[in-house]
PDB file of C-alpha atoms in Angstrom:
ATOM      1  CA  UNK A   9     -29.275  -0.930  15.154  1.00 48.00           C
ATOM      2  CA  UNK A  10     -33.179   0.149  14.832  1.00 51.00           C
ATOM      3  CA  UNK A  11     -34.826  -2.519  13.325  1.00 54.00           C
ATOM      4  CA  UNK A  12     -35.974  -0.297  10.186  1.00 61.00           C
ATOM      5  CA  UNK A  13     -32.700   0.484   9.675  1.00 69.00           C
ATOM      6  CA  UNK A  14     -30.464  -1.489   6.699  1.00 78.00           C
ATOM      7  CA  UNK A  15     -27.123  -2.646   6.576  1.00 77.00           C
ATOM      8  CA  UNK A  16     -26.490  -0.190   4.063  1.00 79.00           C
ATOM      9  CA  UNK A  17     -27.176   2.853   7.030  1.00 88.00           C
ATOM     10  CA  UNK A  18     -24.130   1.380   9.031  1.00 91.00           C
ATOM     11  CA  UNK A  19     -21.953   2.728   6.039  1.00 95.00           C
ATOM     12  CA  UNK A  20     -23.415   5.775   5.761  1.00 94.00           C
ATOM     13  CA  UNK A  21     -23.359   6.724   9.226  1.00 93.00           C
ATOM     14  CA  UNK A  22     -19.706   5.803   9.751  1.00 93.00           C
ATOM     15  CA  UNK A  23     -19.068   8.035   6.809  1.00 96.00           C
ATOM     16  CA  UNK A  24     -21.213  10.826   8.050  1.00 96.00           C
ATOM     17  CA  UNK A  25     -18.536  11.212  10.548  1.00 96.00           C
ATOM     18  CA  UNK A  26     -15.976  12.922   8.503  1.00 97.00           C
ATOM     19  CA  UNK A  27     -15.912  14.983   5.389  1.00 96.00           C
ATOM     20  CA  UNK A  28     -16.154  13.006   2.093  1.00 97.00           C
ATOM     21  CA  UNK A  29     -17.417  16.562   0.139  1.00 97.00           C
ATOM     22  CA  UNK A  30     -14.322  17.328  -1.575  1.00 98.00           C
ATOM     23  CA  UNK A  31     -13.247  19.639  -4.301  1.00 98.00           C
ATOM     24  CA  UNK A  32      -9.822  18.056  -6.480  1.00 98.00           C
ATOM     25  CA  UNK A  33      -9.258  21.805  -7.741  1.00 98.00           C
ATOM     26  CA  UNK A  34      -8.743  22.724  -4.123  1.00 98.00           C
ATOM     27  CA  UNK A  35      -6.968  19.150  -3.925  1.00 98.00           C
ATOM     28  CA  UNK A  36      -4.756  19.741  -6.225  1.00 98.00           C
ATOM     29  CA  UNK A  37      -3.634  23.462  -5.242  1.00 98.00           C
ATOM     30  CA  UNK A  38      -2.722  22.205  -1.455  1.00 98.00           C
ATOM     31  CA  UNK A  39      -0.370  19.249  -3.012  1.00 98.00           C
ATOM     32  CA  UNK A  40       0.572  21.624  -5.321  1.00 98.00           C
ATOM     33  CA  UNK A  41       2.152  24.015  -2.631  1.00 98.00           C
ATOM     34  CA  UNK A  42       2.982  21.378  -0.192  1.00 97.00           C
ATOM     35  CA  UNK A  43       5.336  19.624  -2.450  1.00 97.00           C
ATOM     36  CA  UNK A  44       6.986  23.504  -3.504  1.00 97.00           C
ATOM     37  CA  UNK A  45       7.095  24.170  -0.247  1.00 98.00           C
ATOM     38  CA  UNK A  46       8.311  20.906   1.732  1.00 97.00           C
ATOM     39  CA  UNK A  47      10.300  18.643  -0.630  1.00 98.00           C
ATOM     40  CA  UNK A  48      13.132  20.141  -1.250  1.00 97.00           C
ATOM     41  CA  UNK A  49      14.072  19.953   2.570  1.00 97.00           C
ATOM     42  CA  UNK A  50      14.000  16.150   2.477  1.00 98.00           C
ATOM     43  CA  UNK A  51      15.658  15.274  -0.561  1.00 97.00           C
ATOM     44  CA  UNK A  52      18.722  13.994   1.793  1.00 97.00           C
ATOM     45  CA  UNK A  53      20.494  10.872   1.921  1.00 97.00           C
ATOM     46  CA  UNK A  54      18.979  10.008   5.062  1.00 98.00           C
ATOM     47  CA  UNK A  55      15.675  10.009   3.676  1.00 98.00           C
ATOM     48  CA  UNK A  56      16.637   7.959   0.798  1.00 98.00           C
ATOM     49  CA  UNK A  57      17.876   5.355   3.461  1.00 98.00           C
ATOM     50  CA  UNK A  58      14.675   5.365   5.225  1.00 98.00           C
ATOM     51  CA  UNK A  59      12.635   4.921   1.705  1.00 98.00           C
ATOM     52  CA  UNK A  60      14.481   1.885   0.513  1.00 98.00           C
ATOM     53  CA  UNK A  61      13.627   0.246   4.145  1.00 98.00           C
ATOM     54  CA  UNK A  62       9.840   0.652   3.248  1.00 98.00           C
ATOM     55  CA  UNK A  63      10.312  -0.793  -0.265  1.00 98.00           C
ATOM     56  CA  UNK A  64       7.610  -3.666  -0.868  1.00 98.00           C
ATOM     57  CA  UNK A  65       9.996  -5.229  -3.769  1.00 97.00           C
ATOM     58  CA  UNK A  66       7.692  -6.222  -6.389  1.00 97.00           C
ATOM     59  CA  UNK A  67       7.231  -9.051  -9.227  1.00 96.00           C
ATOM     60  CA  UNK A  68       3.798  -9.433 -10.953  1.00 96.00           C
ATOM     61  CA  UNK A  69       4.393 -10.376 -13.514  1.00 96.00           C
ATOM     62  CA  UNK A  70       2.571 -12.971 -16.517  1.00 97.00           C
ATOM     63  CA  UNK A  71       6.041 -14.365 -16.879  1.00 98.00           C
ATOM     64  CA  UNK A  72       7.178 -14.786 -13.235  1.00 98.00           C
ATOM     65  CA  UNK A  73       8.192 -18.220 -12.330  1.00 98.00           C
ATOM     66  CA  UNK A  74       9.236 -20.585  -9.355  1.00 98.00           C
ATOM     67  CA  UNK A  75      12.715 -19.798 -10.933  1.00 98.00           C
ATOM     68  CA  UNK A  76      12.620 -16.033 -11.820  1.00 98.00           C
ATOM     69  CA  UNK A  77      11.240 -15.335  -8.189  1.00 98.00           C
ATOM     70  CA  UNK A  78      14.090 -18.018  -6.459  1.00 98.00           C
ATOM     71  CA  UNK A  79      16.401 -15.597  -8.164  1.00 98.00           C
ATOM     72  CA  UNK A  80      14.279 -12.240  -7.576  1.00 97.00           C
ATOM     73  CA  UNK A  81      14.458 -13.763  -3.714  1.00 98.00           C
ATOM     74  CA  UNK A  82      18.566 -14.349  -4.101  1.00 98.00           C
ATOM     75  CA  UNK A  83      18.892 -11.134  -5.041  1.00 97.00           C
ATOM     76  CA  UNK A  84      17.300  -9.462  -1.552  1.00 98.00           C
ATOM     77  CA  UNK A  85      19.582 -12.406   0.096  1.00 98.00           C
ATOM     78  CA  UNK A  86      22.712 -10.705  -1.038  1.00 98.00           C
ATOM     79  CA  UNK A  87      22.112  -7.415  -0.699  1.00 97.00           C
ATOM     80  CA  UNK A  88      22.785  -7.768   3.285  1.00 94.00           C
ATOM     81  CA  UNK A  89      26.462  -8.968   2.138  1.00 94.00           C
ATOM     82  CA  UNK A  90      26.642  -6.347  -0.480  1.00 96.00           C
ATOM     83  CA  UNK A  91      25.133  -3.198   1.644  1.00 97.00           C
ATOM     84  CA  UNK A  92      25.745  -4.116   5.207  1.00 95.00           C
ATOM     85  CA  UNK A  93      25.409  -0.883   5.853  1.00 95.00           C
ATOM     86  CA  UNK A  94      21.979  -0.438   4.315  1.00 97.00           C
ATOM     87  CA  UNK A  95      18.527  -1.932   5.667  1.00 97.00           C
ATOM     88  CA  UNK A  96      17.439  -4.336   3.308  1.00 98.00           C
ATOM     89  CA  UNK A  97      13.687  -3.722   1.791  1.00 98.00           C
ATOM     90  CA  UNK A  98      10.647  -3.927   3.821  1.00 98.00           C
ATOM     91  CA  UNK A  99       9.031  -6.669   1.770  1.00 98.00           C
ATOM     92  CA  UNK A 100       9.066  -8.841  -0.743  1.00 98.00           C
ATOM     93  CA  UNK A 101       5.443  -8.959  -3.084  1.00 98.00           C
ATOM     94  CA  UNK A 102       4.776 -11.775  -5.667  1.00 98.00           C
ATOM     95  CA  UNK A 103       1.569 -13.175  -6.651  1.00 98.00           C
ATOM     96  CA  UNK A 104       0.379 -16.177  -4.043  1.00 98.00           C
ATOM     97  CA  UNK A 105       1.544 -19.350  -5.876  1.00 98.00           C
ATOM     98  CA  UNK A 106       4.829 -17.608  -5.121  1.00 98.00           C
ATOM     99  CA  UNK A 107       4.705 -17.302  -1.527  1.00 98.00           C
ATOM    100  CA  UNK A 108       6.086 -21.160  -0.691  1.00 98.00           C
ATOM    101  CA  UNK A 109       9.553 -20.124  -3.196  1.00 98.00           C
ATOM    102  CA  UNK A 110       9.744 -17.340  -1.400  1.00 98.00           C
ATOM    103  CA  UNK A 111       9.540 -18.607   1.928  1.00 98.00           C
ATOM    104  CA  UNK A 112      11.866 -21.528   1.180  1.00 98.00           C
ATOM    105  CA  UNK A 113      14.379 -18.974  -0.591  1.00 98.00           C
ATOM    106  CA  UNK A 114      14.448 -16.077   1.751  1.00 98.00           C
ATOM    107  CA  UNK A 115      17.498 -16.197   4.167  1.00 98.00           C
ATOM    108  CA  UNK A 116      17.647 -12.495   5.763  1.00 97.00           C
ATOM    109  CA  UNK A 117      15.681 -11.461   8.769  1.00 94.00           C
ATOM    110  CA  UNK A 118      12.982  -8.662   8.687  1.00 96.00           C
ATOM    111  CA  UNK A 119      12.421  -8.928   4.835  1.00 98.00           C
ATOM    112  CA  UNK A 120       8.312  -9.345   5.054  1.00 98.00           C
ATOM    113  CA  UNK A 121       6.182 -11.681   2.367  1.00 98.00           C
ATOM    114  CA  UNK A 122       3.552 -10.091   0.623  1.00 98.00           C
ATOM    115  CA  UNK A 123       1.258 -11.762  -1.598  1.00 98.00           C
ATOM    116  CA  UNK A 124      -1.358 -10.321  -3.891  1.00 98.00           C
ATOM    117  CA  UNK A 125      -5.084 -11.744  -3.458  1.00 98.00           C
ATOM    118  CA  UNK A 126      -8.033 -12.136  -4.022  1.00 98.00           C
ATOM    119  CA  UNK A 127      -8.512 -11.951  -7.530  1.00 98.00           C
ATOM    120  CA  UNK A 128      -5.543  -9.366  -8.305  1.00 98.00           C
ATOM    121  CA  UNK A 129      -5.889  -6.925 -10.072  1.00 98.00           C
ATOM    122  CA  UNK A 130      -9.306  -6.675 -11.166  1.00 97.00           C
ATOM    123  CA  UNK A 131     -10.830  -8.656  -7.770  1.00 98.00           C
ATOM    124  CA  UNK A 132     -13.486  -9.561 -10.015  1.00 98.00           C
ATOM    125  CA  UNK A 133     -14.191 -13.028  -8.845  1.00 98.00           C
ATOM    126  CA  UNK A 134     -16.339 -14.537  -6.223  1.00 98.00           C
ATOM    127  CA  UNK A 135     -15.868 -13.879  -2.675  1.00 97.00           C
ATOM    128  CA  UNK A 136     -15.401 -17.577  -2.190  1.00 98.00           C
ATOM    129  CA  UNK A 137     -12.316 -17.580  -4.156  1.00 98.00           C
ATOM    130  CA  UNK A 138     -10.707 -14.816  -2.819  1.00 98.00           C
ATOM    131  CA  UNK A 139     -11.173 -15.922   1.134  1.00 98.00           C
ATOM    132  CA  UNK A 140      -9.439 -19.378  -0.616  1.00 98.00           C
ATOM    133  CA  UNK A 141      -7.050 -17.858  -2.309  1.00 98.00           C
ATOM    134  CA  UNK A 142      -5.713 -15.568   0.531  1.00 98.00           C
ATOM    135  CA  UNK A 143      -6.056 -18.621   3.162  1.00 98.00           C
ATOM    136  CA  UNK A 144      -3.314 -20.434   0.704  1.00 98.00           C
ATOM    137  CA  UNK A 145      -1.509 -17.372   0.456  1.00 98.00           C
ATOM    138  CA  UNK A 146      -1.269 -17.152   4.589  1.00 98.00           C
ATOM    139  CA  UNK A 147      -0.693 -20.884   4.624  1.00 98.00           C
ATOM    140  CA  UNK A 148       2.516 -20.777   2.477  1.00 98.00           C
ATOM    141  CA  UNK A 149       4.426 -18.130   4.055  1.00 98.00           C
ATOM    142  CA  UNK A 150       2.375 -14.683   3.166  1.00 98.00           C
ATOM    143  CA  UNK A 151       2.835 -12.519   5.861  1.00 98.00           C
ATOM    144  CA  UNK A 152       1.114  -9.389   4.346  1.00 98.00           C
ATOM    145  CA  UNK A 153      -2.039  -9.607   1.887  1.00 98.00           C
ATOM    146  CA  UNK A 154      -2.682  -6.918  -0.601  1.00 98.00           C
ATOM    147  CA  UNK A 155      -5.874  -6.874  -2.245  1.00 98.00           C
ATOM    148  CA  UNK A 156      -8.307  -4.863  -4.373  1.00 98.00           C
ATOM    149  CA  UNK A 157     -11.617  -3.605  -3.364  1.00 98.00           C
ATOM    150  CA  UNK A 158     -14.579  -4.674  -5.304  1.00 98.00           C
ATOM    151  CA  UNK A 159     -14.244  -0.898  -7.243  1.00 98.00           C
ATOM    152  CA  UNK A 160     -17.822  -1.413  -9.402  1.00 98.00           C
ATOM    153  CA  UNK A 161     -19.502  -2.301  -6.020  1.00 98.00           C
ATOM    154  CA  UNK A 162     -18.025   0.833  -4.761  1.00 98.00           C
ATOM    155  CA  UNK A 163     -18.837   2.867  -7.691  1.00 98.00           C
ATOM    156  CA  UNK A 164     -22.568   1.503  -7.404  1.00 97.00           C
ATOM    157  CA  UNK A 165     -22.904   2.809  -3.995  1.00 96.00           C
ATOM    158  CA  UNK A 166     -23.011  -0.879  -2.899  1.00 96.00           C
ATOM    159  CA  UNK A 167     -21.050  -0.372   0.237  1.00 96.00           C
ATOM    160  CA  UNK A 168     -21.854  -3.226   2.171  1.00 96.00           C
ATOM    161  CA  UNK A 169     -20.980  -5.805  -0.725  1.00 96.00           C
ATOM    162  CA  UNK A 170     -17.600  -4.004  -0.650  1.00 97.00           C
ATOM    163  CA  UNK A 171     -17.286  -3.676   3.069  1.00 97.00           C
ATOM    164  CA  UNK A 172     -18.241  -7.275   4.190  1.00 97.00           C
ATOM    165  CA  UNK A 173     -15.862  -8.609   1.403  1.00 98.00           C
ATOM    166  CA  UNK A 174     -12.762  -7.265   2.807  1.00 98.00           C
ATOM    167  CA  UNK A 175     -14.361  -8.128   6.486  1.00 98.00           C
ATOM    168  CA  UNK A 176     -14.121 -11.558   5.660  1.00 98.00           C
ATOM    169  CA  UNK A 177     -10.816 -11.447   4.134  1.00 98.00           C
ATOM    170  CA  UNK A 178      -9.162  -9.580   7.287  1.00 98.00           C
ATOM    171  CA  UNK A 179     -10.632 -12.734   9.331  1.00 98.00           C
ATOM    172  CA  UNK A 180      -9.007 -15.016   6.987  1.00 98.00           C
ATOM    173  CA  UNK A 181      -5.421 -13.121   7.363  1.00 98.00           C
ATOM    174  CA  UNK A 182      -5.796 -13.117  11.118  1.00 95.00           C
ATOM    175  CA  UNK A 183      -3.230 -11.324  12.400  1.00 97.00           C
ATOM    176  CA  UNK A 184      -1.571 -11.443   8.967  1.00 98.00           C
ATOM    177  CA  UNK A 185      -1.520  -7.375   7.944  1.00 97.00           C
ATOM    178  CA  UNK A 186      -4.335  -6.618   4.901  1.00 98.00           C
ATOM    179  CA  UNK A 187      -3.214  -4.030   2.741  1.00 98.00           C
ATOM    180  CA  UNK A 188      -6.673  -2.892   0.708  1.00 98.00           C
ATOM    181  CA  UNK A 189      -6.285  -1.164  -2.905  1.00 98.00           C
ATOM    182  CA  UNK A 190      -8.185   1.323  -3.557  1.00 98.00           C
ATOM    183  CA  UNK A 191      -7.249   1.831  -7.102  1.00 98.00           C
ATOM    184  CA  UNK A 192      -7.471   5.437  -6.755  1.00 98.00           C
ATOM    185  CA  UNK A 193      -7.676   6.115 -10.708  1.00 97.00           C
ATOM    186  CA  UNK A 194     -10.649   4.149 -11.498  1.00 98.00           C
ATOM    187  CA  UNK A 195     -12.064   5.952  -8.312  1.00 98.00           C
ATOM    188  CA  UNK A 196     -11.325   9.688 -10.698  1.00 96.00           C
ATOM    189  CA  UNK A 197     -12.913  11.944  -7.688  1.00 98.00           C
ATOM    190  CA  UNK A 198     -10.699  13.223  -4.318  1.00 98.00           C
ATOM    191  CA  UNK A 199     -14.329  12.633  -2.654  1.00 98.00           C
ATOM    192  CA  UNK A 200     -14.813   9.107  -3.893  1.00 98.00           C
ATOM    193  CA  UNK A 201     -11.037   8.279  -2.730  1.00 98.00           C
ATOM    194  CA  UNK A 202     -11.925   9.474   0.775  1.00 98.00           C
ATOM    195  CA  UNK A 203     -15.042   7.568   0.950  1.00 98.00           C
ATOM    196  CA  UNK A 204     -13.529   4.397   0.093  1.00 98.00           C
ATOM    197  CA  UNK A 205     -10.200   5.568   2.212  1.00 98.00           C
ATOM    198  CA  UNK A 206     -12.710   5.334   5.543  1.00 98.00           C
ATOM    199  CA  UNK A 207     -14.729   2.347   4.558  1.00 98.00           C
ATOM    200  CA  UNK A 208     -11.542   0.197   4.055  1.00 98.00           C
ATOM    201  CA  UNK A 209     -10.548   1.282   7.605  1.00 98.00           C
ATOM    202  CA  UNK A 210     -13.725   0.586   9.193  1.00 97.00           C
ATOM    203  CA  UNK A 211     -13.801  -2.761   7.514  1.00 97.00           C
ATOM    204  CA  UNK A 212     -10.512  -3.738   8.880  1.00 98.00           C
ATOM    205  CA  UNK A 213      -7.744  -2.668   6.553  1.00 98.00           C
ATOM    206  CA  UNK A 214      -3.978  -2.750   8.574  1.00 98.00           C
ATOM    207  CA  UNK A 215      -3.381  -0.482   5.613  1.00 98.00           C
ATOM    208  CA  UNK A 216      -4.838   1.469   2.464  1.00 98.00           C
ATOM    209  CA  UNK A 217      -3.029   1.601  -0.785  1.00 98.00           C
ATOM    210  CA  UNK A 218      -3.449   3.552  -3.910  1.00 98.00           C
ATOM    211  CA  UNK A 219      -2.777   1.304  -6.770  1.00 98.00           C
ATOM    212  CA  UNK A 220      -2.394  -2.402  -8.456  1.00 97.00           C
ATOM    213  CA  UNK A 221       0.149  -0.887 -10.786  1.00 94.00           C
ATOM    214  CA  UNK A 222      -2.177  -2.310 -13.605  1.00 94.00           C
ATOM    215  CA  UNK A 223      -4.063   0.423 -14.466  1.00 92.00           C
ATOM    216  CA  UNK A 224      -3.603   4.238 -15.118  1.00 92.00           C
ATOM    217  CA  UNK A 225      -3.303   6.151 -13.589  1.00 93.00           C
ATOM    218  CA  UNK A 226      -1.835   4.742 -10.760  1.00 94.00           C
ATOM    219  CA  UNK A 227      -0.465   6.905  -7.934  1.00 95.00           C
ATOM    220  CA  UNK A 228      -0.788  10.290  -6.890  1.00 97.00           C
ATOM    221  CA  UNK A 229      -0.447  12.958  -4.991  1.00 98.00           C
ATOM    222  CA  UNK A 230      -3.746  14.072  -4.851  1.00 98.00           C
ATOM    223  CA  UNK A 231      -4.705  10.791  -4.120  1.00 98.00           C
ATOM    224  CA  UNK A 232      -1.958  10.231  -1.587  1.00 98.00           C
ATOM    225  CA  UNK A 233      -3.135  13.285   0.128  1.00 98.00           C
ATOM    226  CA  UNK A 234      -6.422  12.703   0.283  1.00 98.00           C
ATOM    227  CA  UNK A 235      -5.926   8.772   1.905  1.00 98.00           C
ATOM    228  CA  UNK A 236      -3.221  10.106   4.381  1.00 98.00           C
ATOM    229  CA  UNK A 237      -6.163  13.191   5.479  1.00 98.00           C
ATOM    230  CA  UNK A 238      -8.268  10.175   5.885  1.00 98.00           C
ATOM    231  CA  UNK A 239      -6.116   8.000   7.921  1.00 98.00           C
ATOM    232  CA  UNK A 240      -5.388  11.279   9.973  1.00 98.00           C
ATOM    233  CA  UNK A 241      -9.285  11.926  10.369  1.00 98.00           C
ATOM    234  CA  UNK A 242      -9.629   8.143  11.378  1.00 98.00           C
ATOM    235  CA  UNK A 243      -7.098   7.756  13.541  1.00 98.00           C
ATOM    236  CA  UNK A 244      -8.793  11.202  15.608  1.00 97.00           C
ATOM    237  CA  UNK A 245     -11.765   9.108  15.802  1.00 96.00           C
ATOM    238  CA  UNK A 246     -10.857   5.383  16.572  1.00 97.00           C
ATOM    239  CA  UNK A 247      -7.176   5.492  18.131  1.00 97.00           C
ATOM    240  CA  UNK A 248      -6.021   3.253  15.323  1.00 98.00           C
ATOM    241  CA  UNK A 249      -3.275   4.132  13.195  1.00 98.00           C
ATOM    242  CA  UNK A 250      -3.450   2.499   9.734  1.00 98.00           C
ATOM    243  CA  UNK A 251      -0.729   2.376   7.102  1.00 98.00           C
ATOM    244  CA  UNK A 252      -0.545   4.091   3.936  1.00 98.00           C
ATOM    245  CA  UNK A 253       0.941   2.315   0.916  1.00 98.00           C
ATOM    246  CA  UNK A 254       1.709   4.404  -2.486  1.00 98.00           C
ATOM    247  CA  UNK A 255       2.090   1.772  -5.549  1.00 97.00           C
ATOM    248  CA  UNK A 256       2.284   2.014  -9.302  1.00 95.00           C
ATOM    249  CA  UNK A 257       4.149   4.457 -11.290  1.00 92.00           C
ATOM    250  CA  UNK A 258       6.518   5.426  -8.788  1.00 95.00           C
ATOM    251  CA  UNK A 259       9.239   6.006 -11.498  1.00 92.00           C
ATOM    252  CA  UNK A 260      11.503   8.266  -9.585  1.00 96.00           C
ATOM    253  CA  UNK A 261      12.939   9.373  -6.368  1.00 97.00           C
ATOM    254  CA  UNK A 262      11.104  12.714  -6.490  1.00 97.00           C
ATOM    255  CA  UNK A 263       8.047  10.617  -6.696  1.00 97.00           C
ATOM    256  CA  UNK A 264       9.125   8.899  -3.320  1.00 98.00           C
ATOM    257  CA  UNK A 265      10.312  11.855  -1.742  1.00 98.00           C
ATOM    258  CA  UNK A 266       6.944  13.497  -3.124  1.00 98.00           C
ATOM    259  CA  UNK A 267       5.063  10.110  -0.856  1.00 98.00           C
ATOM    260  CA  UNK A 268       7.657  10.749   1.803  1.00 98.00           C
ATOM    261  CA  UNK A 269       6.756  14.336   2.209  1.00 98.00           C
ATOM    262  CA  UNK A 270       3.233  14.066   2.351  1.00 98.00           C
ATOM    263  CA  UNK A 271       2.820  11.253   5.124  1.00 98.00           C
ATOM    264  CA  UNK A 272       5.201  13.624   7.438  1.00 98.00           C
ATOM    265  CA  UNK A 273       3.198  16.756   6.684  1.00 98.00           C
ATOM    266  CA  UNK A 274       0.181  14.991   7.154  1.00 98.00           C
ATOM    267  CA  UNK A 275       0.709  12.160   9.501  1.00 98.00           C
ATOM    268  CA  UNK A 276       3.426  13.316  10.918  1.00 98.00           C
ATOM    269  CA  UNK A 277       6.751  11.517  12.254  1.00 96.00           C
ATOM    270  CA  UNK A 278       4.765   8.462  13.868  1.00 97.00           C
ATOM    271  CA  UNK A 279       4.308   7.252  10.555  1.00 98.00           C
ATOM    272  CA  UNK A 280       7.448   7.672   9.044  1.00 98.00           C
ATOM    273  CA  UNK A 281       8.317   3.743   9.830  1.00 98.00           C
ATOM    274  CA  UNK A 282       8.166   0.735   7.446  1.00 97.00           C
ATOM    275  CA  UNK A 283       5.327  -0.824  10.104  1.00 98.00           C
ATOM    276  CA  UNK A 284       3.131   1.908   8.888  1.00 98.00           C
ATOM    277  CA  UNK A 285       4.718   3.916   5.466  1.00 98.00           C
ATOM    278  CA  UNK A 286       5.396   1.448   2.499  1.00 98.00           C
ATOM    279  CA  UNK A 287       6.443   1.715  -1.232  1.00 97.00           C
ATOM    280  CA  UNK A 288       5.096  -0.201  -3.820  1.00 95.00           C
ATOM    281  CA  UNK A 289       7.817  -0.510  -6.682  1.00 92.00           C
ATOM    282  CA  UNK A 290      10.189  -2.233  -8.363  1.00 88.00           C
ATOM    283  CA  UNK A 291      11.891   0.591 -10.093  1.00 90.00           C
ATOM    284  CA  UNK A 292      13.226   2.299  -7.568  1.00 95.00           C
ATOM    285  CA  UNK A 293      15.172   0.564  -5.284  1.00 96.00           C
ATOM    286  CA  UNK A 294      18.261   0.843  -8.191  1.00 97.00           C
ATOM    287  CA  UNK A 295      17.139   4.611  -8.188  1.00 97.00           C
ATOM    288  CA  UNK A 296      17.092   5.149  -4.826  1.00 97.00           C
ATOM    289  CA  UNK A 297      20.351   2.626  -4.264  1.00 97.00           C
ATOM    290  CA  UNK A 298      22.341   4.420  -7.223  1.00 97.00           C
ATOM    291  CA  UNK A 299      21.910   8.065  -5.463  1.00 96.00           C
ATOM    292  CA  UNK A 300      22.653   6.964  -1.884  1.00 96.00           C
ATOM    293  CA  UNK A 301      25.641   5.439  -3.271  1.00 96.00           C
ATOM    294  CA  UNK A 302      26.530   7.965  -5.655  1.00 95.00           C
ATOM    295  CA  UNK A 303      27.019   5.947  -8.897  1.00 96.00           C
ATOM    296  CA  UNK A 304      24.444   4.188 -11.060  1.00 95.00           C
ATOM    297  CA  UNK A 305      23.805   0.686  -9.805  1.00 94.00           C
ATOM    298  CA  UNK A 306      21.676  -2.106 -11.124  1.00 95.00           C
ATOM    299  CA  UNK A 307      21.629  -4.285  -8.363  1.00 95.00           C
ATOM    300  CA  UNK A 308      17.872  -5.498  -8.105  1.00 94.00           C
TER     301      UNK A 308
END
């Protein structure tokens, strides 16, 4: 780094290396035809298999307590003795005074922990807190983070307030995955959502995600296709592979076969695992179980 040169130009260079000039007209034509074109051809059962495995199973809610998430966590328990044909979802997410009833609940294997952090949903709070609250989260059984990037820092143009935040919390989770929300609604612009797409990754995001689920609108195509271009574009650059996470307002299986359809066009089959493709939701995993087994269920 030149000497005259400020934190601030690190940002701007890393983002100088892709294309952040986007037009959402032209956005929303391409999603437009790629879901006309390529959805239909993986509405199968198969797929629907695959998308309850990258279910993150969600409760946030103001009423959740140690005994509605003991019982939230029973139900993912019995669904192995239920479906034993079926993999069980990829995760379960609760906010982090949750993780230690979750931990002490959970009986299957390769059902993850997520936790939400760091001042969830509106991660307006001080850094200090959020580094605290996602070290308690790791500490009592999170195995996944998800938090929110600091969205008015963003929108300021303050990219190194927003870049060294989620810098510290990826040290904090170690090698603990941190899933960064972009909150692609508040973000309104396809060139805004790339922007902060490529600064999450640089800062050390294991994945992106669209939404908190708390604010509309949540996800979208557009949005989805725009973050999974990004992760493409990054991954040309840097070798890493980063996960893409749709979340809120993911009312249907179209909508997940809509998610589905755009990581494979984009990303292509190396994504199309739960290590790297998730589903924020807790709608659909009835929806999803209900048309795999071919009769309305309300199991979850």
């Amino acid at each position: 780094m030149e000497m005259n040169d400020t934190p601030q130009d690190k940002y701007l260079t890393a983002l100088a290396k892709y294309n952040t000039q986007l037009n959402d007209a032209d956005v929303q034509a391409q999603v437009a035809a790629l879901i006309d074109k390529k959805v239909p051809e993986n509405n199968t059962e198969e797929v629907k298999k695959f998308l309850f495995n990258c279910i993150d199973l969600t409760t946030l809610n103001t009423t959740d307590s140690d005994e509605s998430v003991m019982r939230f966590t029973e139900k993912v328990n019995q669904f192995d003795n239920e479906f034993p044909d079926l993999k069980n979802v990829a995760a379960i997410c609760v906010y982090p005074n949750f993780a230690q009833v979750v931990k002490d609940t959970l009986e299957v294997e390769g059902v993850n922990i997520a936790c939400v952090s760091g001042g969830f949903p509106s991660s307006q709070t001080f850094t200090e807190i959020k580094i605290a609250e996602t070290a308690m989260a790791v500490a009592d059984g999170a195995d996944e983070i998800d938090i929110v990037i600091p969205v008015g820092a963003f929108l300021s143009g303050d990219y190194e307030t927003m870049c060294e935040e989620i810098m510290e919390l990826k040290e904090t989770c170690k090698e603990h995955h941190l899933k960064v929300i972009l909150e692609t609604g508040a973000l309104k612009t396809a060139s805004n959502i790339k922007k902060a797409s490529i600064l999450s990754m640089y800062s050390g995001a294991d994945f992106i995600k669209t939404s908190t689920g708390k604010q509309q609108p949540a996800a979208t195509p557009e949005a989805a296709y725009v973050m999974c271009q990004a992760i493409k574009e990054y991954h040309e650059q840097t070798g890493n592979k980063i996960g893409f996470k749709p979340a809120g307002g993911i009312n249907s299986v179209n909508d997940a076969l809509i998610y589905y359809t755009i990581v494979k066009e984009i990303l292509g089959e190396e994504w199309l695992s739960n290590k790297l493709f998730r589903l924020g939701t807790s709608r659909l995993a009835n929806l999803l179980l209900s048309e795999i087994k071919g009769e309305e269920l309300k199991f979850f």
